[in-house]
């Protein structure tokens, strides 16, 4: 760009337009060579929710209609009980899956 400015002397508006055009070309050109990020790879250090699956937890209060809250790893989470139904407070559960920010749990055997 500096060479173009020296040879053609387009002025500051011409330099701004040239900069904008080169930015667009390189941005869209780079998309061809650098794929967009997808889902986290297994074992990804930044995927903190997948490590919750298989963990034991306790219900904070009684579950009603299959919905309630559990305490796990020092945090309180919204949870759904497999098969619905009720669950007593302080009951032990196991995390079986995750749907968004809601943990799916089952009664611990």
mmCIF file with all atom_site columns, C-alpha atoms in Angstrom, residues 8-102:
data_model
loop_
_atom_site.group_PDB
_atom_site.id
_atom_site.type_symbol
_atom_site.label_atom_id
_atom_site.label_alt_id
_atom_site.label_comp_id
_atom_site.label_asym_id
_atom_site.label_entity_id
_atom_site.label_seq_id
_atom_site.pdbx_PDB_ins_code
_atom_site.Cartn_x
_atom_site.Cartn_y
_atom_site.Cartn_z
_atom_site.occupancy
_atom_site.B_iso_or_equiv
_atom_site.pdbx_formal_charge
_atom_site.auth_seq_id
_atom_site.auth_comp_id
_atom_site.auth_asym_id
_atom_site.auth_atom_id
_atom_site.pdbx_PDB_model_num
ATOM 1  C CA . UNK A 1 8   ? 0.193   7.094   -7.625 1.00 0.00 ? 8   UNK A CA 1
ATOM 2  C CA . UNK A 1 9   ? -0.181  9.663   -4.799 1.00 0.00 ? 9   UNK A CA 1
ATOM 3  C CA . UNK A 1 10  ? -3.934  9.043   -4.367 1.00 0.00 ? 10  UNK A CA 1
ATOM 4  C CA . UNK A 1 11  ? -4.321  11.400  -1.394 1.00 0.00 ? 11  UNK A CA 1
ATOM 5  C CA . UNK A 1 12  ? -5.762  10.429  1.962  1.00 0.00 ? 12  UNK A CA 1
ATOM 6  C CA . UNK A 1 13  ? -9.238  9.561   0.634  1.00 0.00 ? 13  UNK A CA 1
ATOM 7  C CA . UNK A 1 14  ? -7.766  7.327   -2.034 1.00 0.00 ? 14  UNK A CA 1
ATOM 8  C CA . UNK A 1 15  ? -5.609  5.619   0.581  1.00 0.00 ? 15  UNK A CA 1
ATOM 9  C CA . UNK A 1 16  ? -8.650  5.042   2.802  1.00 0.00 ? 16  UNK A CA 1
ATOM 10 C CA . UNK A 1 17  ? -10.619 3.527   -0.094 1.00 0.00 ? 17  UNK A CA 1
ATOM 11 C CA . UNK A 1 18  ? -7.665  1.347   -1.092 1.00 0.00 ? 18  UNK A CA 1
ATOM 12 C CA . UNK A 1 19  ? -7.256  0.195   2.511  1.00 0.00 ? 19  UNK A CA 1
ATOM 13 C CA . UNK A 1 20  ? -10.964 -0.696  2.729  1.00 0.00 ? 20  UNK A CA 1
ATOM 14 C CA . UNK A 1 21  ? -10.836 -2.657  -0.536 1.00 0.00 ? 21  UNK A CA 1
ATOM 15 C CA . UNK A 1 22  ? -7.696  -4.560  0.437  1.00 0.00 ? 22  UNK A CA 1
ATOM 16 C CA . UNK A 1 23  ? -9.214  -5.345  3.844  1.00 0.00 ? 23  UNK A CA 1
ATOM 17 C CA . UNK A 1 24  ? -12.331 -6.816  2.228  1.00 0.00 ? 24  UNK A CA 1
ATOM 18 C CA . UNK A 1 25  ? -10.318 -8.851  -0.283 1.00 0.00 ? 25  UNK A CA 1
ATOM 19 C CA . UNK A 1 26  ? -8.034  -10.346 2.364  1.00 0.00 ? 26  UNK A CA 1
ATOM 20 C CA . UNK A 1 27  ? -10.899 -11.022 4.784  1.00 0.00 ? 27  UNK A CA 1
ATOM 21 C CA . UNK A 1 28  ? -13.014 -12.916 2.278  1.00 0.00 ? 28  UNK A CA 1
ATOM 22 C CA . UNK A 1 29  ? -9.947  -14.570 0.763  1.00 0.00 ? 29  UNK A CA 1
ATOM 23 C CA . UNK A 1 30  ? -8.838  -15.855 4.167  1.00 0.00 ? 30  UNK A CA 1
ATOM 24 C CA . UNK A 1 31  ? -12.192 -17.580 4.730  1.00 0.00 ? 31  UNK A CA 1
ATOM 25 C CA . UNK A 1 32  ? -11.274 -19.982 1.972  1.00 0.00 ? 32  UNK A CA 1
ATOM 26 C CA . UNK A 1 33  ? -8.091  -21.083 3.725  1.00 0.00 ? 33  UNK A CA 1
ATOM 27 C CA . UNK A 1 34  ? -9.107  -20.863 7.399  1.00 0.00 ? 34  UNK A CA 1
ATOM 28 C CA . UNK A 1 35  ? -12.224 -22.869 8.310  1.00 0.00 ? 35  UNK A CA 1
ATOM 29 C CA . UNK A 1 36  ? -14.654 -21.472 10.829 1.00 0.00 ? 36  UNK A CA 1
ATOM 30 C CA . UNK A 1 37  ? -14.636 -22.937 14.329 1.00 0.00 ? 37  UNK A CA 1
ATOM 31 C CA . UNK A 1 38  ? -17.143 -25.709 14.942 1.00 0.00 ? 38  UNK A CA 1
ATOM 32 C CA . UNK A 1 39  ? -18.119 -27.671 18.015 1.00 0.00 ? 39  UNK A CA 1
ATOM 33 C CA . UNK A 1 40  ? -15.508 -28.182 20.692 1.00 0.00 ? 40  UNK A CA 1
ATOM 34 C CA . UNK A 1 41  ? -13.292 -31.185 20.156 1.00 0.00 ? 41  UNK A CA 1
ATOM 35 C CA . UNK A 1 42  ? -13.471 -33.989 22.721 1.00 0.00 ? 42  UNK A CA 1
ATOM 36 C CA . UNK A 1 43  ? -11.205 -33.200 25.621 1.00 0.00 ? 43  UNK A CA 1
ATOM 37 C CA . UNK A 1 44  ? -11.280 -29.481 24.859 1.00 0.00 ? 44  UNK A CA 1
ATOM 38 C CA . UNK A 1 45  ? -10.044 -27.634 27.936 1.00 0.00 ? 45  UNK A CA 1
ATOM 39 C CA . UNK A 1 46  ? -12.562 -24.833 27.337 1.00 0.00 ? 46  UNK A CA 1
ATOM 40 C CA . UNK A 1 47  ? -15.579 -27.169 27.273 1.00 0.00 ? 47  UNK A CA 1
ATOM 41 C CA . UNK A 1 48  ? -16.389 -27.135 30.982 1.00 0.00 ? 48  UNK A CA 1
ATOM 42 C CA . UNK A 1 49  ? -19.856 -28.696 30.749 1.00 0.00 ? 49  UNK A CA 1
ATOM 43 C CA . UNK A 1 50  ? -18.871 -32.051 29.219 1.00 0.00 ? 50  UNK A CA 1
ATOM 44 C CA . UNK A 1 51  ? -16.859 -32.954 32.309 1.00 0.00 ? 51  UNK A CA 1
ATOM 45 C CA . UNK A 1 52  ? -20.084 -32.786 34.367 1.00 0.00 ? 52  UNK A CA 1
ATOM 46 C CA . UNK A 1 53  ? -21.516 -35.907 32.726 1.00 0.00 ? 53  UNK A CA 1
ATOM 47 C CA . UNK A 1 54  ? -21.194 -38.877 35.072 1.00 0.00 ? 54  UNK A CA 1
ATOM 48 C CA . UNK A 1 55  ? -20.718 -36.687 38.162 1.00 0.00 ? 55  UNK A CA 1
ATOM 49 C CA . UNK A 1 56  ? -22.775 -37.252 41.316 1.00 0.00 ? 56  UNK A CA 1
ATOM 50 C CA . UNK A 1 57  ? -24.803 -34.389 42.766 1.00 0.00 ? 57  UNK A CA 1
ATOM 51 C CA . UNK A 1 58  ? -27.542 -33.691 45.320 1.00 0.00 ? 58  UNK A CA 1
ATOM 52 C CA . UNK A 1 59  ? -30.914 -32.101 44.721 1.00 0.00 ? 59  UNK A CA 1
ATOM 53 C CA . UNK A 1 60  ? -31.186 -28.692 46.398 1.00 0.00 ? 60  UNK A CA 1
ATOM 54 C CA . UNK A 1 61  ? -34.956 -28.947 46.823 1.00 0.00 ? 61  UNK A CA 1
ATOM 55 C CA . UNK A 1 62  ? -37.646 -31.414 45.842 1.00 0.00 ? 62  UNK A CA 1
ATOM 56 C CA . UNK A 1 63  ? -38.199 -31.924 42.106 1.00 0.00 ? 63  UNK A CA 1
ATOM 57 C CA . UNK A 1 64  ? -41.734 -31.373 40.823 1.00 0.00 ? 64  UNK A CA 1
ATOM 58 C CA . UNK A 1 65  ? -42.864 -32.638 37.403 1.00 0.00 ? 65  UNK A CA 1
ATOM 59 C CA . UNK A 1 66  ? -39.295 -33.721 36.671 1.00 0.00 ? 66  UNK A CA 1
ATOM 60 C CA . UNK A 1 67  ? -37.778 -30.251 37.120 1.00 0.00 ? 67  UNK A CA 1
ATOM 61 C CA . UNK A 1 68  ? -35.618 -28.918 39.929 1.00 0.00 ? 68  UNK A CA 1
ATOM 62 C CA . UNK A 1 69  ? -32.182 -27.725 40.947 1.00 0.00 ? 69  UNK A CA 1
ATOM 63 C CA . UNK A 1 70  ? -29.051 -29.623 41.932 1.00 0.00 ? 70  UNK A CA 1
ATOM 64 C CA . UNK A 1 71  ? -25.820 -28.693 43.673 1.00 0.00 ? 71  UNK A CA 1
ATOM 65 C CA . UNK A 1 72  ? -22.725 -29.833 41.813 1.00 0.00 ? 72  UNK A CA 1
ATOM 66 C CA . UNK A 1 73  ? -19.122 -28.742 42.123 1.00 0.00 ? 73  UNK A CA 1
ATOM 67 C CA . UNK A 1 74  ? -20.034 -25.805 44.352 1.00 0.00 ? 74  UNK A CA 1
ATOM 68 C CA . UNK A 1 75  ? -22.618 -24.446 41.921 1.00 0.00 ? 75  UNK A CA 1
ATOM 69 C CA . UNK A 1 76  ? -26.374 -24.715 41.622 1.00 0.00 ? 76  UNK A CA 1
ATOM 70 C CA . UNK A 1 77  ? -27.738 -25.943 38.285 1.00 0.00 ? 77  UNK A CA 1
ATOM 71 C CA . UNK A 1 78  ? -31.203 -26.289 36.751 1.00 0.00 ? 78  UNK A CA 1
ATOM 72 C CA . UNK A 1 79  ? -31.935 -29.964 36.132 1.00 0.00 ? 79  UNK A CA 1
ATOM 73 C CA . UNK A 1 80  ? -34.448 -32.311 34.537 1.00 0.00 ? 80  UNK A CA 1
ATOM 74 C CA . UNK A 1 81  ? -35.097 -35.764 35.933 1.00 0.00 ? 81  UNK A CA 1
ATOM 75 C CA . UNK A 1 82  ? -35.130 -38.630 33.422 1.00 0.00 ? 82  UNK A CA 1
ATOM 76 C CA . UNK A 1 83  ? -38.647 -39.992 33.180 1.00 0.00 ? 83  UNK A CA 1
ATOM 77 C CA . UNK A 1 84  ? -40.099 -36.976 34.994 1.00 0.00 ? 84  UNK A CA 1
ATOM 78 C CA . UNK A 1 85  ? -41.817 -37.387 38.313 1.00 0.00 ? 85  UNK A CA 1
ATOM 79 C CA . UNK A 1 86  ? -40.856 -36.225 41.768 1.00 0.00 ? 86  UNK A CA 1
ATOM 80 C CA . UNK A 1 87  ? -37.599 -36.418 43.678 1.00 0.00 ? 87  UNK A CA 1
ATOM 81 C CA . UNK A 1 88  ? -37.014 -35.636 47.342 1.00 0.00 ? 88  UNK A CA 1
ATOM 82 C CA . UNK A 1 89  ? -34.726 -32.860 48.529 1.00 0.00 ? 89  UNK A CA 1
ATOM 83 C CA . UNK A 1 90  ? -31.123 -33.911 49.228 1.00 0.00 ? 90  UNK A CA 1
ATOM 84 C CA . UNK A 1 91  ? -31.538 -36.983 46.998 1.00 0.00 ? 91  UNK A CA 1
ATOM 85 C CA . UNK A 1 92  ? -28.420 -38.168 45.207 1.00 0.00 ? 92  UNK A CA 1
ATOM 86 C CA . UNK A 1 93  ? -28.482 -37.986 41.403 1.00 0.00 ? 93  UNK A CA 1
ATOM 87 C CA . UNK A 1 94  ? -26.088 -38.587 38.520 1.00 0.00 ? 94  UNK A CA 1
ATOM 88 C CA . UNK A 1 95  ? -25.687 -36.240 35.543 1.00 0.00 ? 95  UNK A CA 1
ATOM 89 C CA . UNK A 1 96  ? -26.435 -38.081 32.286 1.00 0.00 ? 96  UNK A CA 1
ATOM 90 C CA . UNK A 1 97  ? -26.503 -35.259 29.752 1.00 0.00 ? 97  UNK A CA 1
ATOM 91 C CA . UNK A 1 98  ? -26.736 -31.572 29.051 1.00 0.00 ? 98  UNK A CA 1
ATOM 92 C CA . UNK A 1 99  ? -29.348 -29.653 27.055 1.00 0.00 ? 99  UNK A CA 1
ATOM 93 C CA . UNK A 1 100 ? -28.319 -26.007 26.828 1.00 0.00 ? 100 UNK A CA 1
ATOM 94 C CA . UNK A 1 101 ? -27.849 -24.834 30.422 1.00 0.00 ? 101 UNK A CA 1
ATOM 95 C CA . UNK A 1 102 ? -30.022 -27.584 31.913 1.00 0.00 ? 102 UNK A CA 1
#
